[in-house]
Every structure is written in structure tokens, then in C-alpha cells.
Amino acid sequence: MKPIVVCVAIAGALLALSASAQPTSPLRGMELYENHCSGCHASRVHIRDPEKRKARSLAQIESWIWHWAKELKLPWTEEEVKEVLAYLNTRYYRY
């Protein structure tokens, strides 16, 4: 499958999810993640063997997001962290 088709499919799925009753936007989370995190994180860090994952719950994923946002001096709000969390959970973790 061509990369553009994959990107369009992901964006469509995330847009559909953001239109549901979720209070946060995975689409906005994807934008934040791609702009601030993906330079150091390849997708393989999230899709590795579930037994080897460091984050085993939504709370742990959120903790890692806060850790790195502070480490990188990102002035993220609670809502932005929740949006990145929604994106990561929708795209990779599904907790």
C-alpha cells in the first residue's frame, strides 16, 4: 500500500473517532505527536511486543507523555496531553 493511502486512511479513521463522543481529539494528538515526538520515536517503540512495553496502562502512557513534554520544555496543557494520549491509544495501544 502506498504511504499516502495509509496516511489518508489513518487520518480518516482518526477524524471519525474525533467526531464520536470522545472529549479529546486523536487527530490533534497526532499533529502534536508528529511535530514534537516522532523525530525521536519511530512507531516501533509503540508496537513492540506487548510484554516488553514500559507503559502497561493509560495512566502510564500519560505519565510518559508528561515526562517527555517537560523534558523537551513543551508548554502542553492538560488537554493537549490528553489528545496525544488519545492518539497513541487509538493508533497503537488500545487500552
Tab-separated table of N, CA and C in Angstrom:
chain	number	residue	atom	x	y	z
A	1	MET	N	0.846	-1.172	0.000
A	1	MET	CA	0.000	0.000	0.000
A	1	MET	C	0.889	1.233	0.000
A	2	LYS	N	0.518	2.214	-0.769
A	2	LYS	CA	1.315	3.426	-0.861
A	2	LYS	C	1.186	4.240	0.419
A	3	PRO	N	2.293	4.922	0.823
A	3	PRO	CA	2.273	5.691	2.076
A	3	PRO	C	1.168	6.730	2.134
A	4	ILE	N	0.851	7.379	1.032
A	4	ILE	CA	-0.179	8.414	1.064
A	4	ILE	C	-1.545	7.798	1.349
A	5	VAL	N	-1.784	6.606	0.817
A	5	VAL	CA	-3.058	5.923	1.057
A	5	VAL	C	-3.174	5.561	2.529
A	6	VAL	N	-2.078	5.091	3.115
A	6	VAL	CA	-2.062	4.747	4.533
A	6	VAL	C	-2.329	5.990	5.373
A	7	CYS	N	-1.672	7.101	5.052
A	7	CYS	CA	-1.863	8.347	5.800
A	7	CYS	C	-3.306	8.829	5.707
A	8	VAL	N	-3.882	8.756	4.531
A	8	VAL	CA	-5.262	9.187	4.350
A	8	VAL	C	-6.201	8.276	5.139
A	9	ALA	N	-5.921	6.976	5.131
A	9	ALA	CA	-6.764	6.035	5.875
A	9	ALA	C	-6.689	6.305	7.371
A	10	ILE	N	-5.487	6.540	7.878
A	10	ILE	CA	-5.314	6.831	9.300
A	10	ILE	C	-6.020	8.141	9.653
A	11	ALA	N	-5.815	9.157	8.834
A	11	ALA	CA	-6.449	10.447	9.105
A	11	ALA	C	-7.973	10.310	9.090
A	12	GLY	N	-8.500	9.532	8.159
A	12	GLY	CA	-9.942	9.323	8.105
A	12	GLY	C	-10.465	8.611	9.335
A	13	ALA	N	-9.739	7.585	9.762
A	13	ALA	CA	-10.146	6.845	10.961
A	13	ALA	C	-10.089	7.746	12.190
A	14	LEU	N	-9.038	8.532	12.294
A	14	LEU	CA	-8.914	9.420	13.446
A	14	LEU	C	-9.968	10.517	13.411
A	15	LEU	N	-10.285	10.997	12.237
A	15	LEU	CA	-11.338	12.003	12.123
A	15	LEU	C	-12.683	11.427	12.557
A	16	ALA	N	-12.946	10.199	12.152
A	16	ALA	CA	-14.192	9.550	12.563
A	16	ALA	C	-14.234	9.375	14.067
A	17	LEU	N	-13.102	8.998	14.656
A	17	LEU	CA	-13.047	8.845	16.105
A	17	LEU	C	-13.238	10.176	16.816
A	18	SER	N	-12.674	11.230	16.262
A	18	SER	CA	-12.786	12.526	16.916
A	18	SER	C	-14.215	13.061	16.843
A	19	ALA	N	-14.986	12.588	15.892
A	19	ALA	CA	-16.372	13.034	15.771
A	19	ALA	C	-17.292	12.302	16.740
A	20	SER	N	-16.789	11.238	17.351
A	20	SER	CA	-17.609	10.499	18.309
A	20	SER	C	-17.656	11.244	19.634
A	21	ALA	N	-18.103	10.572	20.669
A	21	ALA	CA	-18.305	11.218	21.972
A	21	ALA	C	-17.021	11.425	22.761
A	22	GLN	N	-15.877	11.165	22.165
A	22	GLN	CA	-14.628	11.340	22.890
A	22	GLN	C	-14.405	12.813	23.204
A	23	PRO	N	-13.970	13.116	24.436
A	23	PRO	CA	-13.764	14.506	24.811
A	23	PRO	C	-12.469	15.087	24.251
A	24	THR	N	-11.601	14.253	23.727
A	24	THR	CA	-10.337	14.737	23.187
A	24	THR	C	-10.227	14.362	21.719
A	25	SER	N	-9.271	14.979	21.045
A	25	SER	CA	-9.127	14.774	19.613
A	25	SER	C	-7.864	13.972	19.286
A	26	PRO	N	-8.022	12.706	18.860
A	26	PRO	CA	-6.845	11.959	18.430
A	26	PRO	C	-6.162	12.612	17.226
A	27	LEU	N	-6.953	13.291	16.384
A	27	LEU	CA	-6.370	13.953	15.214
A	27	LEU	C	-5.425	15.069	15.648
A	28	ARG	N	-5.853	15.878	16.591
A	28	ARG	CA	-4.974	16.930	17.138
A	28	ARG	C	-3.783	16.292	17.845
A	29	GLY	N	-4.018	15.194	18.550
A	29	GLY	CA	-2.929	14.473	19.207
A	29	GLY	C	-1.898	13.967	18.208
A	30	MET	N	-2.386	13.507	17.049
A	30	MET	CA	-1.473	13.043	16.001
A	30	MET	C	-0.587	14.200	15.530
A	31	GLU	N	-1.176	15.368	15.344
A	31	GLU	CA	-0.412	16.537	14.905
A	31	GLU	C	0.655	16.908	15.935
A	32	LEU	N	0.263	16.927	17.207
A	32	LEU	CA	1.229	17.259	18.269
A	32	LEU	C	2.344	16.228	18.315
A	33	TYR	N	1.979	14.960	18.254
A	33	TYR	CA	2.967	13.879	18.308
A	33	TYR	C	3.935	13.963	17.128
A	34	GLU	N	3.395	14.134	15.923
A	34	GLU	CA	4.242	14.192	14.736
A	34	GLU	C	5.176	15.399	14.764
A	35	ASN	N	4.707	16.518	15.301
A	35	ASN	CA	5.527	17.731	15.336
A	35	ASN	C	6.571	17.738	16.447
A	36	HIS	N	6.303	17.013	17.540
A	36	HIS	CA	7.193	17.129	18.699
A	36	HIS	C	7.834	15.830	19.155
A	37	CYS	N	7.303	14.687	18.754
A	37	CYS	CA	7.778	13.418	19.317
A	37	CYS	C	8.354	12.451	18.285
A	38	SER	N	7.807	12.464	17.086
A	38	SER	CA	8.172	11.433	16.118
A	38	SER	C	9.610	11.558	15.625
A	39	GLY	N	10.264	12.681	15.870
A	39	GLY	CA	11.664	12.812	15.489
A	39	GLY	C	12.559	11.848	16.240
A	40	CYS	N	12.180	11.524	17.466
A	40	CYS	CA	12.946	10.575	18.278
A	40	CYS	C	12.265	9.215	18.383
A	41	HIS	N	10.948	9.186	18.224
A	41	HIS	CA	10.189	7.947	18.370
A	41	HIS	C	9.744	7.429	17.024
A	42	ALA	N	10.288	6.303	16.632
A	42	ALA	CA	9.735	5.607	15.479
A	42	ALA	C	8.524	4.839	15.978
A	43	SER	N	7.637	4.459	15.097
A	43	SER	CA	6.425	3.751	15.530
A	43	SER	C	6.771	2.447	16.234
A	44	ARG	N	7.931	1.889	15.953
A	44	ARG	CA	8.269	0.598	16.556
A	44	ARG	C	8.374	0.674	18.077
A	45	VAL	N	8.611	1.857	18.626
A	45	VAL	CA	8.676	1.979	20.079
A	45	VAL	C	7.309	1.690	20.696
A	46	HIS	N	6.252	1.905	19.952
A	46	HIS	CA	4.898	1.689	20.464
A	46	HIS	C	4.347	0.306	20.115
A	47	ILE	N	4.842	-0.288	19.036
A	47	ILE	CA	4.268	-1.558	18.599
A	47	ILE	C	5.118	-2.757	18.960
A	48	ARG	N	6.151	-2.553	19.739
A	48	ARG	CA	6.961	-3.694	20.140
A	48	ARG	C	6.112	-4.685	20.931
A	49	ASP	N	6.671	-5.826	21.170
A	49	ASP	CA	5.995	-6.891	21.898
A	49	ASP	C	5.321	-6.336	23.152
A	50	PRO	N	4.011	-6.552	23.302
A	50	PRO	CA	3.309	-6.016	24.478
A	50	PRO	C	3.941	-6.421	25.813
A	51	GLU	N	4.598	-7.548	25.848
A	51	GLU	CA	5.249	-7.982	27.088
A	51	GLU	C	6.466	-7.118	27.420
A	52	LYS	N	7.015	-6.438	26.423
A	52	LYS	CA	8.211	-5.618	26.629
A	52	LYS	C	7.900	-4.128	26.746
A	53	ARG	N	6.638	-3.763	26.622
A	53	ARG	CA	6.260	-2.357	26.725
A	53	ARG	C	6.512	-1.840	28.130
A	54	LYS	N	6.978	-0.610	28.202
A	54	LYS	CA	7.165	0.021	29.508
A	54	LYS	C	5.845	0.552	30.044
A	55	ALA	N	4.984	1.002	29.164
A	55	ALA	CA	3.683	1.534	29.576
A	55	ALA	C	2.641	0.436	29.426
A	56	ARG	N	2.005	0.073	30.531
A	56	ARG	CA	1.032	-1.014	30.518
A	56	ARG	C	-0.390	-0.551	30.840
A	57	SER	N	-0.590	0.759	30.855
A	57	SER	CA	-1.928	1.304	31.114
A	57	SER	C	-1.991	2.722	30.552
A	58	LEU	N	-3.197	3.255	30.452
A	58	LEU	CA	-3.352	4.643	30.005
A	58	LEU	C	-2.640	5.603	30.946
A	59	ALA	N	-2.723	5.340	32.241
A	59	ALA	CA	-2.067	6.218	33.217
A	59	ALA	C	-0.558	6.227	33.013
A	60	GLN	N	0.020	5.095	32.704
A	60	GLN	CA	1.466	5.045	32.473
A	60	GLN	C	1.844	5.747	31.170
A	61	ILE	N	1.028	5.591	30.149
A	61	ILE	CA	1.306	6.307	28.895
A	61	ILE	C	1.253	7.809	29.141
A	62	GLU	N	0.231	8.241	29.855
A	62	GLU	CA	0.104	9.669	30.160
A	62	GLU	C	1.307	10.158	30.963
A	63	SER	N	1.768	9.355	31.881
A	63	SER	CA	2.943	9.720	32.673
A	63	SER	C	4.170	9.909	31.788
A	64	TRP	N	4.341	9.025	30.813
A	64	TRP	CA	5.472	9.173	29.888
A	64	TRP	C	5.320	10.424	29.026
A	65	ILE	N	4.108	10.724	28.603
A	65	ILE	CA	3.887	11.933	27.794
A	65	ILE	C	4.262	13.165	28.610
A	66	TRP	N	3.796	13.240	29.864
A	66	TRP	CA	4.147	14.374	30.730
A	66	TRP	C	5.660	14.443	30.938
A	67	HIS	N	6.281	13.299	31.170
A	67	HIS	CA	7.733	13.272	31.395
A	67	HIS	C	8.471	13.909	30.219
A	68	TRP	N	8.162	13.459	29.010
A	68	TRP	CA	8.892	13.952	27.846
A	68	TRP	C	8.479	15.366	27.454
A	69	ALA	N	7.228	15.731	27.702
A	69	ALA	CA	6.818	17.115	27.432
A	69	ALA	C	7.630	18.069	28.307
A	70	LYS	N	7.801	17.712	29.571
A	70	LYS	CA	8.597	18.549	30.473
A	70	LYS	C	10.070	18.522	30.092
A	71	GLU	N	10.579	17.349	29.753
A	71	GLU	CA	11.979	17.196	29.353
A	71	GLU	C	12.294	18.054	28.128
A	72	LEU	N	11.353	18.110	27.202
A	72	LEU	CA	11.531	18.891	25.966
A	72	LEU	C	11.058	20.331	26.103
A	73	LYS	N	10.601	20.684	27.324
A	73	LYS	CA	10.120	22.039	27.608
A	73	LYS	C	8.958	22.437	26.685
A	74	LEU	N	8.054	21.491	26.471
A	74	LEU	CA	6.855	21.768	25.682
A	74	LEU	C	5.800	22.343	26.615
A	75	PRO	N	5.232	23.469	26.294
A	75	PRO	CA	4.230	24.087	27.172
A	75	PRO	C	2.833	23.494	26.970
A	76	TRP	N	2.740	22.160	27.002
A	76	TRP	CA	1.474	21.500	26.735
A	76	TRP	C	0.505	21.658	27.883
A	77	THR	N	-0.741	21.821	27.518
A	77	THR	CA	-1.817	21.885	28.501
A	77	THR	C	-2.288	20.463	28.810
A	78	GLU	N	-3.113	20.356	29.822
A	78	GLU	CA	-3.727	19.062	30.166
A	78	GLU	C	-4.477	18.501	28.953
A	79	GLU	N	-5.191	19.367	28.255
A	79	GLU	CA	-5.962	18.944	27.078
A	79	GLU	C	-5.045	18.410	25.978
A	80	GLU	N	-3.925	19.058	25.735
A	80	GLU	CA	-3.003	18.596	24.699
A	80	GLU	C	-2.401	17.238	25.058
A	81	VAL	N	-2.068	17.052	26.306
A	81	VAL	CA	-1.545	15.756	26.740
A	81	VAL	C	-2.616	14.683	26.538
A	82	LYS	N	-3.857	14.991	26.876
A	82	LYS	CA	-4.957	14.042	26.683
A	82	LYS	C	-5.159	13.730	25.204
A	83	GLU	N	-4.949	14.721	24.335
A	83	GLU	CA	-5.085	14.496	22.898
A	83	GLU	C	-3.982	13.578	22.378
A	84	VAL	N	-2.766	13.772	22.836
A	84	VAL	CA	-1.670	12.880	22.441
A	84	VAL	C	-1.946	11.479	22.981
A	85	LEU	N	-2.412	11.399	24.209
A	85	LEU	CA	-2.766	10.113	24.797
A	85	LEU	C	-3.852	9.417	23.970
A	86	ALA	N	-4.878	10.160	23.568
A	86	ALA	CA	-5.954	9.586	22.748
A	86	ALA	C	-5.405	9.079	21.420
A	87	TYR	N	-4.513	9.839	20.810
A	87	TYR	CA	-3.905	9.411	19.550
A	87	TYR	C	-3.098	8.130	19.737
A	88	LEU	N	-2.209	8.117	20.719
A	88	LEU	CA	-1.369	6.935	20.931
A	88	LEU	C	-2.214	5.707	21.265
A	89	ASN	N	-3.240	5.893	22.072
A	89	ASN	CA	-4.084	4.761	22.427
A	89	ASN	C	-4.880	4.264	21.224
A	90	THR	N	-5.390	5.190	20.419
A	90	THR	CA	-6.150	4.808	19.223
A	90	THR	C	-5.249	4.128	18.199
A	91	ARG	N	-4.068	4.666	18.015
A	91	ARG	CA	-3.171	4.178	16.959
A	91	ARG	C	-2.406	2.920	17.359
A	92	TYR	N	-1.978	2.824	18.619
A	92	TYR	CA	-1.077	1.741	18.991
A	92	TYR	C	-1.547	0.850	20.132
A	93	TYR	N	-2.009	1.410	21.210
A	93	TYR	CA	-2.172	0.638	22.440
A	93	TYR	C	-3.534	-0.013	22.620
A	94	ARG	N	-4.590	0.733	22.412
A	94	ARG	CA	-5.974	0.243	22.551
A	94	ARG	C	-6.285	-0.279	23.953
A	95	TYR	N	-5.933	0.484	24.971
A	95	TYR	CA	-6.281	0.117	26.350
A	95	TYR	C	-7.691	0.541	26.659
